Coordinates of C-alpha atoms and ligand atoms in Angstrom, one line a residue:
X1 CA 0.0 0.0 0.0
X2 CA 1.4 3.5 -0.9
X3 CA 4.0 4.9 1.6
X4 CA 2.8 8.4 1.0
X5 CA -0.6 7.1 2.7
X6 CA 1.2 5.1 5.8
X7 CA 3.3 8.3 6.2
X8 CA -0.1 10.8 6.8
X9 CA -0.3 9.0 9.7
X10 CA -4.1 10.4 9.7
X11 CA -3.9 11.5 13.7
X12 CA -7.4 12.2 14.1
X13 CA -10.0 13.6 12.6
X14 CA -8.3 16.2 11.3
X15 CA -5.2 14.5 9.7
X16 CA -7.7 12.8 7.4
X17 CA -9.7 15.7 6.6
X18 CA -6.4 16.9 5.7
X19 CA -4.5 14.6 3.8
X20 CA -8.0 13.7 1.8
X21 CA -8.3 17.7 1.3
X22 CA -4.9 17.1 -0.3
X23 CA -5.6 14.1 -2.8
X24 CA -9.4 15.9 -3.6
X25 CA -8.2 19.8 -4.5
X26 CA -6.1 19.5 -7.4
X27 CA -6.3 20.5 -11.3
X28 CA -9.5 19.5 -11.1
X29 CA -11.0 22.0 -9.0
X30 CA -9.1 25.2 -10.0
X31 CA -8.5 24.3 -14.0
X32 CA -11.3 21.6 -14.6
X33 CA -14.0 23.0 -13.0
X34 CA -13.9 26.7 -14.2
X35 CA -13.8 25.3 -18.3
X36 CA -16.7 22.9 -17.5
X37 CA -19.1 25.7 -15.9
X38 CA -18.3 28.3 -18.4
X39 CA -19.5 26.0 -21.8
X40 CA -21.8 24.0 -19.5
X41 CA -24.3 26.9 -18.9
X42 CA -22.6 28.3 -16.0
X43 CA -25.2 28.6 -13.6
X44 CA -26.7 25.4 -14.3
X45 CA -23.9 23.7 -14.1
X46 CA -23.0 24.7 -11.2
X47 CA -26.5 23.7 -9.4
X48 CA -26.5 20.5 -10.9
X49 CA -23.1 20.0 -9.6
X50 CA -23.7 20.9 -6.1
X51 CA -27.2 18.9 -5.8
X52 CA -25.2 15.6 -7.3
X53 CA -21.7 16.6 -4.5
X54 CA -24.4 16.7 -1.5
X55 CA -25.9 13.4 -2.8
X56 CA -24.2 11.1 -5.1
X57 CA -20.8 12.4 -4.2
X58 CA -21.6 12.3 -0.4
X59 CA -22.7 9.0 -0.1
X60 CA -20.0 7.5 -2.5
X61 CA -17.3 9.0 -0.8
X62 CA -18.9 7.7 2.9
X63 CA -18.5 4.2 0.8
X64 CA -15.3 4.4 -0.6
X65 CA -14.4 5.4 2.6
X66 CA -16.0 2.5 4.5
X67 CA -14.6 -0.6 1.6
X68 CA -11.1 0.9 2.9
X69 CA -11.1 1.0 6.6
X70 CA -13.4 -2.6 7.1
X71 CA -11.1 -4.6 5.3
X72 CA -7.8 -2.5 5.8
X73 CA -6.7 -3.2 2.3
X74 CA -6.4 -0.8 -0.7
X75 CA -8.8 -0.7 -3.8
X76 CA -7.2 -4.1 -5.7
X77 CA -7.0 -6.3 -2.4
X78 CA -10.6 -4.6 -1.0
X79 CA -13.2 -5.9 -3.5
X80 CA -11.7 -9.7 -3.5
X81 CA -11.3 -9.9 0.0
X82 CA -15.0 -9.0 0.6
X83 CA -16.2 -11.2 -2.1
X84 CA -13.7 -12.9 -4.5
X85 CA -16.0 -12.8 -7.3
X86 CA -15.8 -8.8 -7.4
X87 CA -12.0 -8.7 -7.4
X88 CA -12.2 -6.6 -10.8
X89 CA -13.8 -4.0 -9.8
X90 CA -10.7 -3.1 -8.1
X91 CA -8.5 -3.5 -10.7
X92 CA -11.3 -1.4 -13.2
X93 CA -10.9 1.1 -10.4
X94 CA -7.5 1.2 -10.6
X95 CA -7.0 1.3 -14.1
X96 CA -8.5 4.9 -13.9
X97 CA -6.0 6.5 -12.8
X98 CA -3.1 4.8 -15.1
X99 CA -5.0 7.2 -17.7
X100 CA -5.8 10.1 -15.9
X101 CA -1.8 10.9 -14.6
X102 CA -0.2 11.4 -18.3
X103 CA -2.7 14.1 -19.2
X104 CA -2.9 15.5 -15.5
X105 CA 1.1 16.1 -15.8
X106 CA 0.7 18.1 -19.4
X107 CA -1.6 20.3 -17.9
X108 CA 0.9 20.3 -14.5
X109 CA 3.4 21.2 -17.7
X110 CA 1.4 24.1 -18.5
X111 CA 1.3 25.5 -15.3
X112 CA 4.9 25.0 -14.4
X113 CA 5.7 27.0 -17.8
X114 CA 3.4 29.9 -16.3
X115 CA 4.9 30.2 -13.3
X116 CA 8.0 30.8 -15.2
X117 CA 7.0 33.3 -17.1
X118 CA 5.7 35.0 -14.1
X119 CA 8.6 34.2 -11.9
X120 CA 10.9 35.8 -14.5
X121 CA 9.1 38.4 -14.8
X122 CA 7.7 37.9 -18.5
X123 CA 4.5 39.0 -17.5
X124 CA 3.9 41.1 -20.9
X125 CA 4.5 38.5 -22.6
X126 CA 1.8 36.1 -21.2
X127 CA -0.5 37.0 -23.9
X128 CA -3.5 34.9 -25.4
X129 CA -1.1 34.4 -28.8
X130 CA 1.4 32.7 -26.1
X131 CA -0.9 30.2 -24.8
X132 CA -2.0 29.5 -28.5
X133 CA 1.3 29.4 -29.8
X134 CA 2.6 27.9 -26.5
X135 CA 0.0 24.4 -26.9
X136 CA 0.1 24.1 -30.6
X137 CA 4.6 23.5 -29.9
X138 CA 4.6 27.0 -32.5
X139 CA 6.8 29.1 -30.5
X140 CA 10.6 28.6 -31.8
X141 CA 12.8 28.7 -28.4
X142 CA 13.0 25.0 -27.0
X143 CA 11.8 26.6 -23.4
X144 CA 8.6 27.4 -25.3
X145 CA 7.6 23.6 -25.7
X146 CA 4.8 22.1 -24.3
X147 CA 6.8 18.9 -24.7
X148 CA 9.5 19.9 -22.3
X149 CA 7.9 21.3 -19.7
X150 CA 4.9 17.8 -19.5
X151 CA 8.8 16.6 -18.9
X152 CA 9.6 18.5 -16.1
X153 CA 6.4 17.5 -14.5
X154 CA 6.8 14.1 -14.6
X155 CA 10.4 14.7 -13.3
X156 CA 9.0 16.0 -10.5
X157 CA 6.1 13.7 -9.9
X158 CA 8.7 10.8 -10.2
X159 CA 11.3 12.6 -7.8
X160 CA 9.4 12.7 -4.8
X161 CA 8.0 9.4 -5.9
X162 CA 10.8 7.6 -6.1
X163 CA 12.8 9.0 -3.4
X164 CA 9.6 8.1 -0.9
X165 CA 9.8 12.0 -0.3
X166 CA 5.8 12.2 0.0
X167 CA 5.8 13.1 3.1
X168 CA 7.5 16.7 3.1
X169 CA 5.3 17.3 0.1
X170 CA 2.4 16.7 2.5
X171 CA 3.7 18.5 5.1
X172 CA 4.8 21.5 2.8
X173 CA 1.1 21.2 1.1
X174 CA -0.3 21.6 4.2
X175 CA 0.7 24.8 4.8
X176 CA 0.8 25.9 1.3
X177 CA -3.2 25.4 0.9
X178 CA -4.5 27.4 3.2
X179 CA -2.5 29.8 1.5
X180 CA -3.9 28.9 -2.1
X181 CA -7.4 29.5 -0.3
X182 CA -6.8 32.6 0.4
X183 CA -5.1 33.9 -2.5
X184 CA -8.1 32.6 -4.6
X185 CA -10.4 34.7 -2.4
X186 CA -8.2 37.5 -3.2
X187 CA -7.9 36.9 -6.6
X188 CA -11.7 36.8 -6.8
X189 CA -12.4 40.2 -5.5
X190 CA -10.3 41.8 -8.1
X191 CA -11.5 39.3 -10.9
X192 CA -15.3 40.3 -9.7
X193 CA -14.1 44.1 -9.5
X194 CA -13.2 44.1 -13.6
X195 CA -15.7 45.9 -15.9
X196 CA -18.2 43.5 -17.0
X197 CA -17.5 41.0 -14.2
X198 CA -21.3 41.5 -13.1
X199 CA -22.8 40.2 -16.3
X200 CA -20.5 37.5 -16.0
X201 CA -21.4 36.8 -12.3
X202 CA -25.0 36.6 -13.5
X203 CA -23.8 33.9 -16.1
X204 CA -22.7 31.9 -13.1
X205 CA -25.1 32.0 -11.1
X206 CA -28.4 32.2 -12.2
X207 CA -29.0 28.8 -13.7
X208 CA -30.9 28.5 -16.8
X209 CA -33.1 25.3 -17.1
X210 CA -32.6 25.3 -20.7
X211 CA -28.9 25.1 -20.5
X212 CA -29.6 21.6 -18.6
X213 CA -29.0 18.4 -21.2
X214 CA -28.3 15.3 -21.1
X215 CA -24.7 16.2 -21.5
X216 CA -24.6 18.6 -19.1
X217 CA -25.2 15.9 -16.5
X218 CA -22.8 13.7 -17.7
X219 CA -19.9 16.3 -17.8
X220 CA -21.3 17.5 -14.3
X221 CA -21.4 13.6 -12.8
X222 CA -17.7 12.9 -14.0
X223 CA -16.2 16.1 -12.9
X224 CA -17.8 15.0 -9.2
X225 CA -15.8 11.9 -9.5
X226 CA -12.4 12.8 -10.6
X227 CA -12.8 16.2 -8.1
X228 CA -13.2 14.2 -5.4
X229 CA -11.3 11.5 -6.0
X230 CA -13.8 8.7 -6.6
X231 CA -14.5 5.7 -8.6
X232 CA -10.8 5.4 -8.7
X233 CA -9.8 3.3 -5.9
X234 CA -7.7 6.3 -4.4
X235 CA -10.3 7.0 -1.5
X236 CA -10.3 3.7 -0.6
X237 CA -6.7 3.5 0.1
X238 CA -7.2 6.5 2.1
X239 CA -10.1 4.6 4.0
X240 CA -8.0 2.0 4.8
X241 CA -4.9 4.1 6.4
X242 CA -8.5 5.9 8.4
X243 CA -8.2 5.0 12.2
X244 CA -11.3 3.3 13.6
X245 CA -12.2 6.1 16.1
X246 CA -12.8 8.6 13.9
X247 CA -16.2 10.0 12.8
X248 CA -16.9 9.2 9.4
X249 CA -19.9 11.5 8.2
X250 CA -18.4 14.2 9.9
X251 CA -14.8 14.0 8.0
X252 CA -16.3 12.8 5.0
X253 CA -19.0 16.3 5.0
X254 CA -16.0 18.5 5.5
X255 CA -13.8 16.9 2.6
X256 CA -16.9 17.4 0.2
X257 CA -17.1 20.5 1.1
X258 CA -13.7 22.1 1.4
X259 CA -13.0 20.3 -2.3
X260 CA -16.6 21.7 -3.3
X261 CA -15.5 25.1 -1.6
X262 CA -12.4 25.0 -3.7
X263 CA -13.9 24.2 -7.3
X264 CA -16.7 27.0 -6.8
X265 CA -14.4 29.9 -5.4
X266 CA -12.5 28.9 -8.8
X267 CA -15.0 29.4 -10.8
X268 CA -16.3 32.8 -9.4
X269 CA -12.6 33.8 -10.0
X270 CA -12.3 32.5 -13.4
X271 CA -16.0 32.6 -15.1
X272 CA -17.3 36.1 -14.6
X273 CA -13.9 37.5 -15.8
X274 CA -14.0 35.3 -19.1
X275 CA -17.3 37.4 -19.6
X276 CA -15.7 40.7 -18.4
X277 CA -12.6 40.2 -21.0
X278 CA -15.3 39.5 -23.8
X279 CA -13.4 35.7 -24.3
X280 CA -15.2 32.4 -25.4
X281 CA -17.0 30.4 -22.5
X282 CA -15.8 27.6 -25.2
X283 CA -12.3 27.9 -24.4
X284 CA -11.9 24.4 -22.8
X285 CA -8.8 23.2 -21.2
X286 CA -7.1 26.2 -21.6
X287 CA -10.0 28.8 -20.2
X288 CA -7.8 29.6 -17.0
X289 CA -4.8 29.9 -18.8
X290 CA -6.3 33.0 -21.2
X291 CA -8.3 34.2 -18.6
X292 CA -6.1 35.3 -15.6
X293 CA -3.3 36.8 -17.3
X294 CA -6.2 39.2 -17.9
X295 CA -7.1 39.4 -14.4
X296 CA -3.3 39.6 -13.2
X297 CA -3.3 42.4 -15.6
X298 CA -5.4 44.3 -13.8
X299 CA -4.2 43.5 -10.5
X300 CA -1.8 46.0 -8.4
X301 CA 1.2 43.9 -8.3
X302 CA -0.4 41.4 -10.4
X303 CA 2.8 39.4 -11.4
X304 CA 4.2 39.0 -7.9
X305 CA 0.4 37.2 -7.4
X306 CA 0.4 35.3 -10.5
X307 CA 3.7 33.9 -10.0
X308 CA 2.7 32.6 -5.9
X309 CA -0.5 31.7 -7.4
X310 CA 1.0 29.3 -10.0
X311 CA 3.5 28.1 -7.5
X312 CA 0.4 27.4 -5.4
X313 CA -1.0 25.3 -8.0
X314 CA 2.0 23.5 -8.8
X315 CA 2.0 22.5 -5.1
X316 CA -2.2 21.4 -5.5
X317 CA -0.9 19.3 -8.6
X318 CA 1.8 17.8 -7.5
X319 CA -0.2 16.4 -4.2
X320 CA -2.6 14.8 -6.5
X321 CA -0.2 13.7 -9.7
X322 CA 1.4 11.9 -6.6
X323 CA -1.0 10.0 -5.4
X324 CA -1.9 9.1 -8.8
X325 CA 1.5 7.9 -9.6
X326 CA 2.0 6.4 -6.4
X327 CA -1.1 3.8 -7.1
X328 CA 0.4 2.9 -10.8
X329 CA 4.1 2.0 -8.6
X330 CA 2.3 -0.3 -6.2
X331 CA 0.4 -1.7 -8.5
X332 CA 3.6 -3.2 -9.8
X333 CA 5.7 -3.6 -6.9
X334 CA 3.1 -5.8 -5.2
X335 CA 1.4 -7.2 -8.1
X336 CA 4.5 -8.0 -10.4
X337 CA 7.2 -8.1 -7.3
X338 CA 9.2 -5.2 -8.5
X339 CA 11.4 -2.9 -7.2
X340 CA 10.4 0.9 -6.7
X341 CA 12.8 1.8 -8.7
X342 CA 11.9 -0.5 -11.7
X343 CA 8.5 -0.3 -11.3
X344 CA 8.4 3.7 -11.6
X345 CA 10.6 3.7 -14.5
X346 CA 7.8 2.0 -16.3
X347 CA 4.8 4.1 -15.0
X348 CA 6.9 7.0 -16.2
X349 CA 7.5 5.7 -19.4
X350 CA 4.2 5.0 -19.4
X351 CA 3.3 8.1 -18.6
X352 CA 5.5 10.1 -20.8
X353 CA 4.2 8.0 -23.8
X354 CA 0.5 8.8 -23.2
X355 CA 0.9 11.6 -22.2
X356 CA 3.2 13.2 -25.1
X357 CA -0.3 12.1 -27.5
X358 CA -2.2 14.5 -25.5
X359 CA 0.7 17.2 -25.0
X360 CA 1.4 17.3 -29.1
X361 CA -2.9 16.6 -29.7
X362 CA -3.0 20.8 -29.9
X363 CA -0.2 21.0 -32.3
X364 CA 1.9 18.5 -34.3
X365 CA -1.2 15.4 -33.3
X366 CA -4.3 18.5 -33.6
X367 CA -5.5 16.5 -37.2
X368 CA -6.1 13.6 -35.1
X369 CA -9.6 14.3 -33.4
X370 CA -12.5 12.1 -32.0
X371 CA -16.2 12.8 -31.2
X372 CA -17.3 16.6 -32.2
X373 CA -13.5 17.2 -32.6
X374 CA -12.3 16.6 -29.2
X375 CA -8.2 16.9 -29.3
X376 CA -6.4 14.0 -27.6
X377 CA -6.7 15.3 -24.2
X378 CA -10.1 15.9 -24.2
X379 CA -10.9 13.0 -25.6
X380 CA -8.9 10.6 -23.2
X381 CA -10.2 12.9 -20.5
X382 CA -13.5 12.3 -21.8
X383 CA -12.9 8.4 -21.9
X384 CA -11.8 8.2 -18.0
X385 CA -14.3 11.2 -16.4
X386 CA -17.9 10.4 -18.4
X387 CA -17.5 6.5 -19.0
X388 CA -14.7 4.7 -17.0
X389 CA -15.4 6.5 -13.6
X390 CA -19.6 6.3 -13.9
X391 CA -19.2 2.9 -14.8
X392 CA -16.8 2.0 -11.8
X393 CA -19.2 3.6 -9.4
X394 CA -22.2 1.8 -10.3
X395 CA -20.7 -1.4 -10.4
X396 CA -19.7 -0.3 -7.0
X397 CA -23.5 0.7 -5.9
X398 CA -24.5 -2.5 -6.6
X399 CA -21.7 -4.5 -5.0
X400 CA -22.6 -2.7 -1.9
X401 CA -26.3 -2.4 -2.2
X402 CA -27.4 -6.0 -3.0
X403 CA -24.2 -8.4 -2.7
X404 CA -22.8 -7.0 0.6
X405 CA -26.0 -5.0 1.6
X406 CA -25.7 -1.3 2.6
X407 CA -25.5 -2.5 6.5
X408 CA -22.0 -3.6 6.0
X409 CA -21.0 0.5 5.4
X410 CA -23.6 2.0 7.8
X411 CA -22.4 -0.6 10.5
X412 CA -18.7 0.9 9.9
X413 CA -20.1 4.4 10.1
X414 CA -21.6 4.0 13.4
X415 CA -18.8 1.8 14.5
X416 CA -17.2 5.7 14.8
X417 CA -19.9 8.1 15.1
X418 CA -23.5 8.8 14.4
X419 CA -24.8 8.5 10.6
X420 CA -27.2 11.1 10.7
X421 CA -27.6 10.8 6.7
X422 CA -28.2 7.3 7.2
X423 CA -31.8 6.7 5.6
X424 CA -30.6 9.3 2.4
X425 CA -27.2 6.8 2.0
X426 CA -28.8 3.9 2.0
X427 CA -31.5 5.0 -0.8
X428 CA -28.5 6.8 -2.5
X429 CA -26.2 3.8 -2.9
X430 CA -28.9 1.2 -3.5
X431 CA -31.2 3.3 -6.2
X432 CA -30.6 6.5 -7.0
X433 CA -27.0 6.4 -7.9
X434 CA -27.2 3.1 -9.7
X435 CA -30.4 4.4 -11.7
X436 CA -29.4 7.9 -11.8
X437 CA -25.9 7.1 -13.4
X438 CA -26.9 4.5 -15.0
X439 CA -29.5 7.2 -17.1
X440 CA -27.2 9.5 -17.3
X441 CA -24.2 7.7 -19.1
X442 CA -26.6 6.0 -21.0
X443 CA -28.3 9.4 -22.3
X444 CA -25.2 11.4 -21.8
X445 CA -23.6 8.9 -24.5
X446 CA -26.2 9.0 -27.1
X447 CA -26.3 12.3 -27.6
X448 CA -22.6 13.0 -27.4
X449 CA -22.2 10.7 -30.3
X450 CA -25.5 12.1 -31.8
X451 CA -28.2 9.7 -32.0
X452 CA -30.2 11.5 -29.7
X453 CA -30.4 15.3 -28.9
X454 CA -31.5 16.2 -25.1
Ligands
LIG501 N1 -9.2 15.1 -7.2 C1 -8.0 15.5 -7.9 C2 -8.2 16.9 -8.5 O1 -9.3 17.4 -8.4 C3 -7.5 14.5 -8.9 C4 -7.1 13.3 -8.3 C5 -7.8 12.2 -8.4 C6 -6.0 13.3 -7.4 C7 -7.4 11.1 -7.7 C8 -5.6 12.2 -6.8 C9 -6.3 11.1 -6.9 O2 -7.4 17.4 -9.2

């Protein structure tokens, strides 16, 4: 089981809360979240997404959670040991995150290269032709490739991988996210003080009920799962390092909602702004990266806060491209009895193959697209978030709602705690979620590959 989990320690309540807080607020709150919201409708989205965090998100976490600490094992050992026949759920789970981390570490690229810029004080040169020219590889200097710094990631991830280092990352992070907090909030007042940033505030909040498709759910349901780290095995491994005397629905409320907390404040300092500058709400994956050079623009001493506020992200990145990593290595040291050392040479490579498809798929790869054009990236993102992960969790619904029965969570609950949300789990787990995602992928696929239009 990964050393970077065993080293939390998790001392209490709050050391989970903590370390979870770490693996949950990532990329995917502060770059994911933003793009989705803007094309998704903005304040649609953003309703949808809370209703389905407080629900589906809730109660799949309080399960995840639950799988890990009974049994003590992580995701691939968890499933068998409860029922042998289920043993491949745990290794469908785990196969989630071998193709999230290549793309996760481009986009960890893209924000290292910012903080460059920033750092050495290129701020006037962080224009929107940059980023373009930046992730289609057309700038000329070989410090303007994508290519090389998706490399510089990786070296990093592998570093403190490698090296079992985790745990002064954790510590460090610790520190450093508070921080991140409250930068955002201060980034957000002067984002929301831009001309135009009201009409863009309206955008994101006032939900539209004709901005609500089937799609919409779909992109709303996977971005719940890979911000909060489900339907991956990951929380289960954290479940399992979870000591037995602390309070379950209490630590698994205030994870949902600091990482819910997180992706929101990102948005309000992202979204409005897009409107304010006049940019595309279609900008996709690179929607922060155009937007807050804007914003930092504006900003008294804007690249002094750009450059700690993409160090900060580094930091959120680099917790979570860990952990990722760290589940591929054990896979292969305990599965296929290698050495660390062996066995993250060949996630890396692993890594730096996939990953290279969706760092060139903007550039040299963009003639290469899938469904409605999607570049590499979104397309692979599109594979893990909106089928693998929704697919993984209802398998998981119905493992625990009618082959172990629900009692064998709530038991575990109350084993630490009340379960005041204990009726709403149980109906959660054993019909809503399974229906709900069931519908949802289902319709969510046919009209993203056209044969239906909701
Ligand atoms: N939840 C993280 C994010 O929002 C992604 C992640 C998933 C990290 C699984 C670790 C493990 O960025």
């Amino acid at each position: 089981m990964s050393e970077s989990n065993k080293s939390v320690g998790f001392t209490g309540r709050l050391g989970f809360i903590l370390a979870m807080a770490g693996s949950a607020v990532g990329l995917g709150n502060l770059w994911r979240f933003p793009y989705l919201a803007a094309e998704y409708g903005g304040g649609a989205f953003i309703l949808i997404y809370v209703i389905l965090a407080i629900t589906f998100g809730f109660s799949m976490m309080i399960a995840e959670v639950c799988i890990g600490r009974k049994t003590g094992k992580s995701c691939f050992e968890a499933f068998g040991s409860i029922n042998e026949k289920w043993k491949w759920v745990g290794w469908l789970a785990a196969l989630v995150p071998a193709i999230i981390v290549p793309y996760y570490c481009v986009i960890g690229g893209w924000v290292t290269k910012y903080f460059v810029e920033y750092a050495t004080g290129n701020a006037a040169g962080v224009t929107d032709a940059f980023f373009t020219g930046f992730i289609t590889c057309d700038l000329p200097g070989v410090f303007d490739s994508p290519v090389l710094w998706f490399l510089v990631f990786v070296a990093l991830v592998a570093a403190v991988v490698v090296a079992g280092v985790d745990k002064g990352i954790e510590r460090v992070s610790k520190i450093l996210m508070p921080i991140l907090f409250i930068l955002l909030i201060i980034i957000t007042i002067f984002s929301l003080t831009m001309d135009g940033a009201v009409e863009g505030l309206k955008y994101y909040l006032i939900p539209h009920i004709e901005d609500v498709s089937a799609k919409t759910l779909l992109a709303a349901v996977g971005q719940l799962f890979y911000s909060m780290s489900l339907a991956m095995g990951i929380t289960i491994t954290y479940g399992a390092y979870m000591k037995k005397d602390v309070a379950v629905e209490k630590s698994v409320r205030n994870v949902s909602m600091i990482d819910t907390g997180v992706a929101l404040l990102a948005g309000l300092m992202i979204v409005p702004a897009v409107v304010a500058i006049g940019g595309s709400v279609n900008s996709g994956p690179g929607l922060m990266f155009v937007t807050l050079p804007h914003v930092f623009d504006a900003m008294p001493a804007g690249e002094f806060v750009a450059a700690a506020f993409f160090l900060l992200v580094i930091f959120a990145a680099l917790t979570s491209a860990i952990s990722l990593m760290e589940a591929l290595v054990y896979v292969l040291m305990e599965k296929a009895k290698m050495n660390r050392y062996v066995a993250s040479a060949i996630v890396v490579v692993g890594i730096v193959a996939l990953g290279m498809l969706s760092c060139l798929g903007f550039g040299p790869l963009s003639n290469i697209t899938f469904i409605d054009g999607q570049t590499f990236l979104d397309f692979i993102d599109f594979i893990s978030n909106s089928i693998m992960m929704p697919i993984v969790a209802i398998v998981t619904c119905i493992f625990i709602g009618f082959v172990v029965g629900t009692k064998f969570i709530t038991d575990e609950v109350e084993s630490s705690g009340p379960f005041k949300a204990k009726k709403l789990f149980v109906i959660m787990i054993k019909w809503v979620c399974p229906i709900g995602l069931f519908l949802i992928l289902l319709t969510g696929l046919l009209s993203v590959f056209g044969v239906m239009t909701l």
